[in-house]
Amino acid sequence: MRKIYFFGFIVVAALFSSCGKGGQGELVGVYNKKFKNNRIPLGMVYIPPGRTLIGMSDEDINNTQSAPSRMTSFSAFYMDQTEITNAEYRQFVNWVRDSIAITMLGPSGAPNLFKPVPTTQGGATLTSNRDIDWRKAGDLWKGKNNAYASKLSDLYYSGDDALPGRHEIDIRKLKYSYSIVNLDLAVQGRKDKTKNRKDFIQSYVDSPDPSKPNEFPSVAVYPDTLVWKVDFSYSQNDPMVKTYFNHPSYDNYPVVGVTWEQANAFCVWRTRFYQSVAASRRMPLNARPEYRLPTDAEFEYAARGGNVKTKYPWGGPYVRNAKGCMQANFKVGRGNYSDDGGLYTVNVKSYFPNDYGLYNMAGNVAEWTVTAYNQSAAPMLSDFNPNFTYVAKPSDSKYLKRKVVRGGSWKDIGFFLQNSVATYEYQDQARSYIGFRCVVSYPGSDINYKN
């Protein structure tokens, strides 16, 4: 009797198994691996989908009329709670530094810094490439007389460039190379049968080929600390040049001196940094959509904090609160810079956040967006998730290199703190008053819905 029951169980199990795999000629679909889709990335806040009025709703002192008010709808996304800090950006710089150093050493020069070569059960080697073991990367810089110092001499200042008694890394050699698929190029060539995928790949390499229009110079990642002197020629800002990016007092201050191109490179690195962890957990690479800069419209939508026709991110029409305290870091009155608590930038969690929980969406530092600046673009933009993009080549006109900058900064007057006000900067220019933060599109309708 037991044998009959066992045989019956096997038959039923096989029947259900065949049905689950699309047996019996029925369409059952192929589903992706399930994972938690509502986990908010560390350091970010959730911006819900919605529809609101964006554009100029108050004073327009420039009389540009380039941002007319209109109702606009937005998908959900995550946004960094604060501007990217010096400490966070330094993680990117150090990763590039370690990557270059370990690559220079190679598996033969530093075998312990690479993972073992994968093999088959029979002992055959699967590949000749070995991945860096990032858990041991810190061993590179331990001790003054570490074993790798002599092998990495090309990474340091040498000869007349070196200061006597100083052993400093040549920051000009810290460059990040990467490749992405440019969807704008893909759209343009989607019906051209002569085009291949390589025609849509945009690469940033150390030695770009002039004959390849989609190759750009690799991105130097170290911030331009000289912006403190360049932006204010007749001002004593030498201490800021020497300390702002590397002194512990400024760890939680917003990173500045980064171009739009560097900010984009940071987003690519941050995406791939997470993807490496996702892969180790056997999650799909798109488990979390790509980190990117916010669009011009997304920044305004998030800055308003769910409120309609408000002048500033904190919701009120005044720059002071009921106690007479400033609500942002900017140029007060005719130049009382310290009246708001900071002469230059301040800690990224200074002042109260807006109703979405975002800090310093106005003041402290202005912020890069992914949007190209064009005063004539407004009438052409869609009424949902509007955006206008263009990645300028080094040889392009400077007018094609303009990118929208939002939020106003510590050196700007109160007008630029308004939710609806935008200005621009050239994508290859770094400033002492421009930083950035990242966003991630939410993969679904709403975090509160069950997909």
CSV table of C-alpha atoms in Angstrom, one decimal:
chain,number,residue,atom,x,y,z
A,1,MET,CA,0.0,0.0,0.0
A,2,ARG,CA,2.9,2.4,0.8
A,3,LYS,CA,4.3,1.8,-2.6
A,4,ILE,CA,1.0,2.8,-4.2
A,5,TYR,CA,0.8,6.0,-2.2
A,6,PHE,CA,4.4,6.8,-3.0
A,7,PHE,CA,3.8,6.2,-6.7
A,8,GLY,CA,0.7,8.4,-6.7
A,9,PHE,CA,2.6,11.2,-5.0
A,10,ILE,CA,5.3,11.1,-7.7
A,11,VAL,CA,2.7,11.3,-10.5
A,12,VAL,CA,0.9,14.3,-8.9
A,13,ALA,CA,4.2,16.1,-8.3
A,14,ALA,CA,5.3,15.6,-11.9
A,15,LEU,CA,2.0,16.9,-13.1
A,16,PHE,CA,2.2,20.1,-11.1
A,17,SER,CA,5.9,20.5,-12.0
A,18,SER,CA,5.1,20.3,-15.7
A,19,CYS,CA,2.2,22.8,-15.4
A,20,GLY,CA,4.5,25.2,-13.5
A,21,LYS,CA,6.9,25.2,-16.4
A,22,GLY,CA,4.3,26.0,-19.1
A,23,GLY,CA,3.2,22.5,-19.7
A,24,GLN,CA,-0.1,21.5,-21.3
A,25,GLY,CA,0.2,24.3,-23.8
A,26,GLU,CA,-0.9,27.1,-21.5
A,27,LEU,CA,0.7,30.6,-21.3
A,28,VAL,CA,2.1,30.9,-17.8
A,29,GLY,CA,4.8,33.6,-18.3
A,30,VAL,CA,8.4,33.8,-17.2
A,31,TYR,CA,8.8,35.7,-14.0
A,32,ASN,CA,11.9,37.4,-12.6
A,33,LYS,CA,13.4,36.5,-9.3
A,34,LYS,CA,11.5,38.1,-6.4
A,35,PHE,CA,13.3,40.5,-4.0
A,36,LYS,CA,12.4,43.3,-1.7
A,37,ASN,CA,11.6,46.2,-4.0
A,38,ASN,CA,10.6,48.8,-1.4
A,39,ARG,CA,13.9,49.1,0.4
A,40,ILE,CA,14.9,52.8,0.4
A,41,PRO,CA,18.6,53.2,-0.5
A,42,LEU,CA,20.9,54.3,2.3
A,43,GLY,CA,21.0,58.1,2.7
A,44,MET,CA,18.0,58.7,0.4
A,45,VAL,CA,14.4,59.6,0.9
A,46,TYR,CA,11.4,58.5,-1.2
A,47,ILE,CA,9.7,61.1,-3.3
A,48,PRO,CA,6.1,59.9,-4.2
A,49,PRO,CA,4.5,60.2,-7.6
A,50,GLY,CA,2.3,63.2,-8.1
A,51,ARG,CA,1.1,66.2,-10.1
A,52,THR,CA,1.9,69.8,-9.1
A,53,LEU,CA,2.4,73.3,-10.5
A,54,ILE,CA,6.0,74.0,-11.4
A,55,GLY,CA,7.6,77.1,-12.9
A,56,MET,CA,7.7,80.8,-12.0
A,57,SER,CA,4.8,81.7,-9.7
A,58,ASP,CA,6.4,84.8,-8.1
A,59,GLU,CA,8.9,87.4,-9.1
A,60,ASP,CA,10.9,87.1,-12.3
A,61,ILE,CA,13.6,89.8,-11.9
A,62,ASN,CA,15.3,88.8,-15.1
A,63,ASN,CA,12.0,88.9,-17.0
A,64,THR,CA,13.2,85.8,-19.0
A,65,GLN,CA,9.7,84.1,-19.0
A,66,SER,CA,11.7,80.9,-19.6
A,67,ALA,CA,9.9,78.9,-17.0
A,68,PRO,CA,6.1,79.4,-17.3
A,69,SER,CA,3.9,77.9,-14.7
A,70,ARG,CA,2.1,74.6,-15.7
A,71,MET,CA,0.8,71.5,-14.1
A,72,THR,CA,3.2,68.6,-14.4
A,73,SER,CA,3.2,64.9,-13.4
A,74,PHE,CA,6.1,63.0,-12.0
A,75,SER,CA,7.0,59.4,-11.4
A,76,ALA,CA,8.3,58.2,-8.0
A,77,PHE,CA,12.0,58.4,-7.3
A,78,TYR,CA,14.5,58.3,-4.5
A,79,MET,CA,16.7,61.3,-3.8
A,80,ASP,CA,19.7,61.9,-1.6
A,81,GLN,CA,18.7,63.4,1.7
A,82,THR,CA,21.6,65.8,1.6
A,83,GLU,CA,24.2,67.0,-0.9
A,84,ILE,CA,27.1,64.6,-1.6
A,85,THR,CA,29.6,65.3,1.1
A,86,ASN,CA,33.4,65.5,1.0
A,87,ALA,CA,33.6,62.2,2.8
A,88,GLU,CA,31.3,60.4,0.3
A,89,TYR,CA,33.1,61.8,-2.7
A,90,ARG,CA,36.4,60.9,-1.2
A,91,GLN,CA,35.2,57.3,-1.2
A,92,PHE,CA,35.0,57.6,-5.0
A,93,VAL,CA,38.4,59.2,-5.3
A,94,ASN,CA,40.0,56.5,-3.1
A,95,TRP,CA,38.4,53.7,-5.1
A,96,VAL,CA,39.8,55.2,-8.3
A,97,ARG,CA,43.2,55.6,-6.7
A,98,ASP,CA,43.2,51.9,-5.4
A,99,SER,CA,42.0,50.6,-8.7
A,100,ILE,CA,44.8,52.3,-10.6
A,101,ALA,CA,47.4,51.2,-8.1
A,102,ILE,CA,46.3,47.6,-8.1
A,103,THR,CA,46.1,47.5,-11.8
A,104,MET,CA,49.6,48.9,-12.1
A,105,LEU,CA,50.9,46.1,-9.7
A,106,GLY,CA,49.0,43.3,-11.5
A,107,PRO,CA,48.5,39.8,-10.2
A,108,SER,CA,52.2,39.1,-10.4
A,109,GLY,CA,53.2,42.2,-8.4
A,110,ALA,CA,50.5,41.8,-5.7
A,111,PRO,CA,48.9,38.4,-5.9
A,112,ASN,CA,47.2,38.7,-2.5
A,113,LEU,CA,45.2,41.7,-3.7
A,114,PHE,CA,43.5,39.6,-6.4
A,115,LYS,CA,40.9,36.9,-6.0
A,116,PRO,CA,41.9,33.3,-7.0
A,117,VAL,CA,41.4,32.3,-10.6
A,118,PRO,CA,38.1,30.4,-10.9
A,119,THR,CA,38.5,26.7,-12.0
A,120,THR,CA,36.4,23.8,-12.9
A,121,GLN,CA,35.9,20.7,-10.8
A,122,GLY,CA,38.7,19.1,-12.8
A,123,GLY,CA,41.1,21.9,-12.0
A,124,ALA,CA,40.9,23.6,-15.4
A,125,THR,CA,41.2,27.4,-15.4
A,126,LEU,CA,38.0,29.2,-16.6
A,127,THR,CA,39.6,32.6,-17.4
A,128,SER,CA,42.9,34.3,-17.4
A,129,ASN,CA,41.4,37.5,-15.8
A,130,ARG,CA,41.4,37.9,-12.0
A,131,ASP,CA,39.2,40.3,-10.1
A,132,ILE,CA,40.5,42.7,-7.5
A,133,ASP,CA,39.8,41.6,-3.9
A,134,TRP,CA,38.5,44.9,-2.6
A,135,ARG,CA,38.5,43.7,1.0
A,136,LYS,CA,42.3,43.8,1.0
A,137,ALA,CA,42.8,47.0,-1.0
A,138,GLY,CA,43.6,48.9,2.2
A,139,ASP,CA,46.8,47.0,2.5
A,140,LEU,CA,48.3,49.1,-0.2
A,141,TRP,CA,48.8,52.1,2.0
A,142,LYS,CA,49.7,50.6,5.4
A,143,GLY,CA,52.9,51.7,6.9
A,144,LYS,CA,55.5,54.1,5.5
A,145,ASN,CA,57.8,51.4,4.1
A,146,ASN,CA,55.1,49.0,2.7
A,147,ALA,CA,56.1,46.5,0.1
A,148,TYR,CA,54.3,48.2,-2.7
A,149,ALA,CA,55.7,51.8,-2.4
A,150,SER,CA,58.6,51.3,-4.8
A,151,LYS,CA,56.4,49.6,-7.4
A,152,LEU,CA,54.0,52.5,-7.4
A,153,SER,CA,56.5,55.3,-7.8
A,154,ASP,CA,54.9,56.4,-11.1
A,155,LEU,CA,51.7,57.3,-9.2
A,156,TYR,CA,53.5,59.9,-7.1
A,157,TYR,CA,54.9,63.4,-7.9
A,158,SER,CA,58.5,63.1,-8.8
A,159,GLY,CA,61.5,65.3,-9.9
A,160,ASP,CA,60.8,69.0,-9.9
A,161,ASP,CA,57.1,68.4,-9.3
A,162,ALA,CA,57.8,66.8,-5.9
A,163,LEU,CA,58.2,68.9,-2.7
A,164,PRO,CA,61.3,67.9,-0.7
A,165,GLY,CA,60.5,65.4,2.1
A,166,ARG,CA,56.9,64.9,0.8
A,167,HIS,CA,55.6,61.7,-0.8
A,168,GLU,CA,52.3,62.8,-2.5
A,169,ILE,CA,50.1,61.1,-5.0
A,170,ASP,CA,49.9,62.9,-8.4
A,171,ILE,CA,46.2,63.7,-8.4
A,172,ARG,CA,46.3,64.4,-12.2
A,173,LYS,CA,46.6,60.6,-12.7
A,174,LEU,CA,43.4,59.8,-10.8
A,175,LYS,CA,41.1,59.3,-13.8
A,176,TYR,CA,38.0,57.2,-14.2
A,177,SER,CA,37.3,55.4,-17.4
A,178,TYR,CA,33.9,53.9,-18.2
A,179,SER,CA,31.4,53.1,-21.0
A,180,ILE,CA,27.7,53.5,-21.2
A,181,VAL,CA,24.9,53.0,-23.8
A,182,ASN,CA,23.8,56.5,-24.9
A,183,LEU,CA,20.0,56.1,-25.3
A,184,ASP,CA,19.7,59.3,-27.3
A,185,LEU,CA,22.2,57.9,-29.8
A,186,ALA,CA,20.3,54.6,-29.9
A,187,VAL,CA,17.0,56.5,-30.6
A,188,GLN,CA,18.6,58.4,-33.5
A,189,GLY,CA,20.0,55.3,-35.1
A,190,ARG,CA,17.3,52.7,-34.3
A,191,LYS,CA,16.1,52.5,-37.9
A,192,ASP,CA,19.5,52.8,-39.5
A,193,LYS,CA,20.5,49.3,-40.6
A,194,THR,CA,24.1,50.3,-41.0
A,195,LYS,CA,24.4,51.0,-37.2
A,196,ASN,CA,25.6,48.5,-34.7
A,197,ARG,CA,25.5,48.6,-30.9
A,198,LYS,CA,29.0,50.0,-30.8
A,199,ASP,CA,27.7,53.2,-32.5
A,200,PHE,CA,25.6,53.9,-29.4
A,201,ILE,CA,28.2,53.2,-26.8
A,202,GLN,CA,29.7,56.3,-25.3
A,203,SER,CA,33.2,55.7,-23.8
A,204,TYR,CA,35.5,57.8,-21.6
A,205,VAL,CA,39.0,56.5,-22.1
A,206,ASP,CA,42.6,57.7,-21.4
A,207,SER,CA,43.5,58.1,-25.1
A,208,PRO,CA,40.4,58.9,-27.1
A,209,ASP,CA,40.5,58.2,-30.8
A,210,PRO,CA,39.7,61.5,-32.7
A,211,SER,CA,38.1,59.3,-35.5
A,212,LYS,CA,35.6,57.9,-33.0
A,213,PRO,CA,33.0,60.6,-32.2
A,214,ASN,CA,31.7,58.6,-29.2
A,215,GLU,CA,35.0,58.6,-27.4
A,216,PHE,CA,35.7,61.2,-24.7
A,217,PRO,CA,38.7,61.8,-22.4
A,218,SER,CA,38.6,59.9,-19.2
A,219,VAL,CA,37.3,61.9,-16.2
A,220,ALA,CA,39.8,63.3,-13.7
A,221,VAL,CA,38.0,62.7,-10.4
A,222,TYR,CA,39.9,64.8,-7.9
A,223,PRO,CA,38.0,68.0,-7.1
A,224,ASP,CA,39.5,71.3,-8.3
A,225,THR,CA,40.5,72.8,-4.9
A,226,LEU,CA,41.8,76.0,-6.6
A,227,VAL,CA,38.2,77.1,-7.3
A,228,TRP,CA,38.3,78.9,-3.9
A,229,LYS,CA,40.9,81.3,-5.4
A,230,VAL,CA,39.7,81.3,-9.0
A,231,ASP,CA,36.1,82.2,-8.2
A,232,PHE,CA,37.2,85.0,-5.8
A,233,SER,CA,40.4,86.5,-7.0
A,234,TYR,CA,40.7,89.3,-4.5
A,235,SER,CA,39.9,87.3,-1.4
A,236,GLN,CA,42.0,85.4,1.1
A,237,ASN,CA,40.7,81.9,0.5
A,238,ASP,CA,44.1,80.0,0.6
A,239,PRO,CA,43.1,78.1,3.8
A,240,MET,CA,40.0,76.7,2.0
A,241,VAL,CA,42.2,75.6,-0.9
A,242,LYS,CA,44.4,73.6,1.4
A,243,THR,CA,41.9,72.2,3.8
A,244,TYR,CA,38.3,72.0,2.5
A,245,PHE,CA,38.4,68.7,0.8
A,246,ASN,CA,40.8,66.8,3.1
A,247,HIS,CA,40.4,68.2,6.6
A,248,PRO,CA,38.1,66.2,9.0
A,249,SER,CA,36.3,69.3,10.0
A,250,TYR,CA,34.8,69.5,6.5
A,251,ASP,CA,33.9,65.8,6.1
A,252,ASN,CA,30.2,66.4,6.3
A,253,TYR,CA,30.3,69.6,4.2
A,254,PRO,CA,29.1,69.5,0.6
A,255,VAL,CA,31.8,68.6,-2.0
A,256,VAL,CA,32.5,71.5,-4.4
A,257,GLY,CA,35.0,72.0,-7.2
A,258,VAL,CA,33.4,69.2,-9.2
A,259,THR,CA,32.3,69.6,-12.8
A,260,TRP,CA,29.0,68.2,-14.3
A,261,GLU,CA,31.2,65.5,-16.0
A,262,GLN,CA,32.7,64.5,-12.6
A,263,ALA,CA,29.3,64.4,-11.0
A,264,ASN,CA,28.0,62.1,-13.8
A,265,ALA,CA,31.1,59.9,-13.4
A,266,PHE,CA,30.4,59.6,-9.7
A,267,CYS,CA,26.8,58.4,-10.5
A,268,VAL,CA,28.1,55.7,-12.8
A,269,TRP,CA,30.7,54.6,-10.2
A,270,ARG,CA,28.0,54.6,-7.5
A,271,THR,CA,25.7,52.4,-9.7
A,272,ARG,CA,28.4,49.9,-10.4
A,273,PHE,CA,29.6,49.9,-6.9
A,274,TYR,CA,26.2,48.7,-5.8
A,275,GLN,CA,25.8,46.3,-8.7
A,276,SER,CA,28.9,44.4,-7.6
A,277,VAL,CA,27.3,43.8,-4.2
A,278,ALA,CA,24.0,42.9,-5.9
A,279,ALA,CA,25.8,40.3,-8.1
A,280,SER,CA,27.4,38.7,-5.0
A,281,ARG,CA,23.9,38.4,-3.5
A,282,ARG,CA,22.7,36.8,-6.8
A,283,MET,CA,20.4,39.7,-7.5
A,284,PRO,CA,19.8,41.1,-11.0
A,285,LEU,CA,22.0,44.0,-12.0
A,286,ASN,CA,18.9,46.2,-12.4
A,287,ALA,CA,17.7,45.3,-8.9
A,288,ARG,CA,18.2,49.0,-8.2
A,289,PRO,CA,18.0,51.4,-11.2
A,290,GLU,CA,21.0,53.6,-12.1
A,291,TYR,CA,22.1,56.5,-9.9
A,292,ARG,CA,21.9,59.7,-11.9
A,293,LEU,CA,21.6,63.5,-11.5
A,294,PRO,CA,18.1,64.8,-11.1
A,295,THR,CA,16.4,66.5,-13.9
A,296,ASP,CA,15.6,70.2,-13.6
A,297,ALA,CA,11.9,69.5,-13.1
A,298,GLU,CA,12.5,66.7,-10.6
A,299,PHE,CA,14.7,69.0,-8.5
A,300,GLU,CA,11.9,71.6,-8.3
A,301,TYR,CA,9.3,69.0,-7.6
A,302,ALA,CA,11.3,67.5,-4.7
A,303,ALA,CA,12.2,71.0,-3.4
A,304,ARG,CA,8.5,71.9,-3.1
A,305,GLY,CA,8.0,69.0,-0.7
A,306,GLY,CA,4.5,68.3,-1.8
A,307,ASN,CA,3.3,71.9,-1.5
A,308,VAL,CA,1.9,74.0,-4.3
A,309,LYS,CA,3.0,77.5,-5.3
A,310,THR,CA,5.3,77.8,-2.4
A,311,LYS,CA,8.2,80.3,-2.8
A,312,TYR,CA,10.9,78.4,-0.9
A,313,PRO,CA,11.5,74.7,0.0
A,314,TRP,CA,10.4,75.3,3.7
A,315,GLY,CA,7.0,76.3,2.5
A,316,GLY,CA,6.8,79.9,3.6
A,317,PRO,CA,7.3,83.2,1.8
A,318,TYR,CA,10.1,84.5,4.0
A,319,VAL,CA,13.8,83.6,4.5
A,320,ARG,CA,13.5,83.9,8.3
A,321,ASN,CA,11.3,81.8,10.5
A,322,ALA,CA,9.0,83.0,13.3
A,323,LYS,CA,12.0,83.3,15.7
A,324,GLY,CA,13.9,85.5,13.2
A,325,CYS,CA,16.5,82.8,12.3
A,326,MET,CA,17.6,82.3,8.7
A,327,GLN,CA,16.3,79.1,7.1
A,328,ALA,CA,19.1,78.6,4.6
A,329,ASN,CA,22.8,79.5,3.9
A,330,PHE,CA,23.0,82.4,1.4
A,331,LYS,CA,24.1,86.0,0.9
A,332,VAL,CA,21.9,87.9,3.4
A,333,GLY,CA,21.0,91.4,2.5
A,334,ARG,CA,23.9,93.3,1.0
A,335,GLY,CA,26.5,90.8,2.0
A,336,ASN,CA,26.1,89.7,5.6
A,337,TYR,CA,27.4,86.2,4.8
A,338,SER,CA,27.7,85.0,8.4
A,339,ASP,CA,24.2,86.1,9.5
A,340,ASP,CA,22.9,82.6,8.6
A,341,GLY,CA,25.5,80.7,10.6
A,342,GLY,CA,28.1,80.1,7.9
A,343,LEU,CA,30.5,82.4,6.0
A,344,TYR,CA,31.1,79.7,3.3
A,345,THR,CA,29.3,76.3,3.1
A,346,VAL,CA,27.9,74.6,6.2
A,347,ASN,CA,27.2,71.0,7.4
A,348,VAL,CA,24.8,69.3,4.9
A,349,LYS,CA,22.3,68.7,7.7
A,350,SER,CA,22.1,72.3,8.8
A,351,TYR,CA,18.7,74.0,9.0
A,352,PHE,CA,15.4,72.1,8.9
A,353,PRO,CA,14.5,69.7,6.0
A,354,ASN,CA,11.5,70.3,3.8
A,355,ASP,CA,8.4,68.2,4.0
A,356,TYR,CA,9.9,65.4,2.0
A,357,GLY,CA,12.9,65.2,4.5
A,358,LEU,CA,15.4,66.8,2.1
A,359,TYR,CA,18.1,69.2,3.5
A,360,ASN,CA,19.4,72.3,1.9
A,361,MET,CA,17.3,72.2,-1.3
A,362,ALA,CA,17.9,75.9,-1.3
A,363,GLY,CA,21.2,77.5,-0.3
A,364,ASN,CA,24.5,76.1,0.9
A,365,VAL,CA,25.6,75.0,-2.6
A,366,ALA,CA,23.8,75.2,-5.9
A,367,GLU,CA,23.4,71.7,-7.5
A,368,TRP,CA,24.0,70.2,-10.9
A,369,THR,CA,21.1,68.7,-12.8
A,370,VAL,CA,21.2,66.4,-15.9
A,371,THR,CA,19.2,68.9,-17.9
A,372,ALA,CA,20.7,71.0,-20.7
A,373,TYR,CA,20.1,74.7,-20.4
A,374,ASN,CA,17.9,76.1,-23.1
A,375,GLN,CA,15.6,79.1,-22.5
A,376,SER,CA,13.4,78.1,-25.5
A,377,ALA,CA,12.9,74.5,-24.4
A,378,ALA,CA,9.9,75.0,-22.0
A,379,PRO,CA,7.1,75.0,-24.7
A,380,MET,CA,8.4,71.7,-26.2
A,381,LEU,CA,8.7,69.8,-22.9
A,382,SER,CA,6.2,67.1,-22.0
A,383,ASP,CA,3.7,67.6,-19.1
A,384,PHE,CA,5.0,64.4,-17.4
A,385,ASN,CA,8.7,63.9,-16.4
A,386,PRO,CA,9.9,66.8,-18.6
A,387,ASN,CA,13.5,66.9,-19.5
A,388,PHE,CA,15.9,68.1,-22.2
A,389,THR,CA,19.4,66.6,-22.5
A,390,TYR,CA,22.5,67.0,-24.6
A,391,VAL,CA,26.0,65.8,-23.9
A,392,ALA,CA,28.4,68.3,-25.5
A,393,LYS,CA,31.7,67.2,-27.0
A,394,PRO,CA,34.9,69.1,-26.0
A,395,SER,CA,34.9,70.7,-29.4
A,396,ASP,CA,31.3,72.0,-29.2
A,397,SER,CA,30.4,75.6,-28.6
A,398,LYS,CA,30.3,76.7,-25.0
A,399,TYR,CA,26.6,77.4,-25.4
A,400,LEU,CA,26.0,73.7,-25.9
A,401,LYS,CA,27.8,73.0,-22.7
A,402,ARG,CA,25.4,74.8,-20.4
A,403,LYS,CA,23.7,72.7,-17.8
A,404,VAL,CA,20.9,73.7,-15.5
A,405,VAL,CA,21.9,74.5,-11.9
A,406,ARG,CA,19.4,74.7,-9.1
A,407,GLY,CA,18.9,75.8,-5.5
A,408,GLY,CA,21.2,78.8,-5.1
A,409,SER,CA,24.3,78.8,-2.9
A,410,TRP,CA,26.1,80.4,0.0
A,411,LYS,CA,27.2,83.3,-2.2
A,412,ASP,CA,23.8,84.0,-3.9
A,413,ILE,CA,21.1,86.4,-3.0
A,414,GLY,CA,17.7,85.2,-1.8
A,415,PHE,CA,16.2,85.4,-5.3
A,416,PHE,CA,18.1,82.3,-6.4
A,417,LEU,CA,16.8,80.2,-3.4
A,418,GLN,CA,13.3,80.2,-4.9
A,419,ASN,CA,11.9,76.8,-6.0
A,420,SER,CA,11.2,78.0,-9.5
A,421,VAL,CA,14.5,79.8,-10.2
A,422,ALA,CA,17.2,78.1,-12.3
A,423,THR,CA,20.5,79.3,-13.7
A,424,TYR,CA,23.3,77.5,-15.6
A,425,GLU,CA,27.0,76.6,-15.6
A,426,TYR,CA,29.2,75.0,-18.2
A,427,GLN,CA,29.5,71.3,-17.9
A,428,ASP,CA,33.4,71.4,-17.8
A,429,GLN,CA,33.6,74.2,-15.2
A,430,ALA,CA,34.0,73.6,-11.5
A,431,ARG,CA,32.9,76.1,-8.9
A,432,SER,CA,33.3,76.7,-5.2
A,433,TYR,CA,29.6,77.0,-4.8
A,434,ILE,CA,28.2,74.1,-6.9
A,435,GLY,CA,27.8,70.6,-5.7
A,436,PHE,CA,25.3,67.8,-6.4
A,437,ARG,CA,23.1,65.0,-5.2
A,438,CYS,CA,21.9,61.8,-6.8
A,439,VAL,CA,18.5,60.3,-7.6
A,440,VAL,CA,17.3,56.8,-8.4
A,441,SER,CA,14.0,56.2,-10.3
A,442,TYR,CA,11.6,54.0,-8.4
A,443,PRO,CA,11.0,50.8,-10.3
A,444,GLY,CA,7.2,50.7,-10.0
A,445,SER,CA,4.2,52.9,-9.6
A,446,ASP,CA,4.3,53.7,-5.9
A,447,ILE,CA,6.2,52.2,-2.9
A,448,ASN,CA,2.9,51.7,-1.1
A,449,TYR,CA,1.5,49.6,-3.9
A,450,LYS,CA,2.1,45.9,-4.2
A,451,ASN,CA,3.6,45.3,-7.7
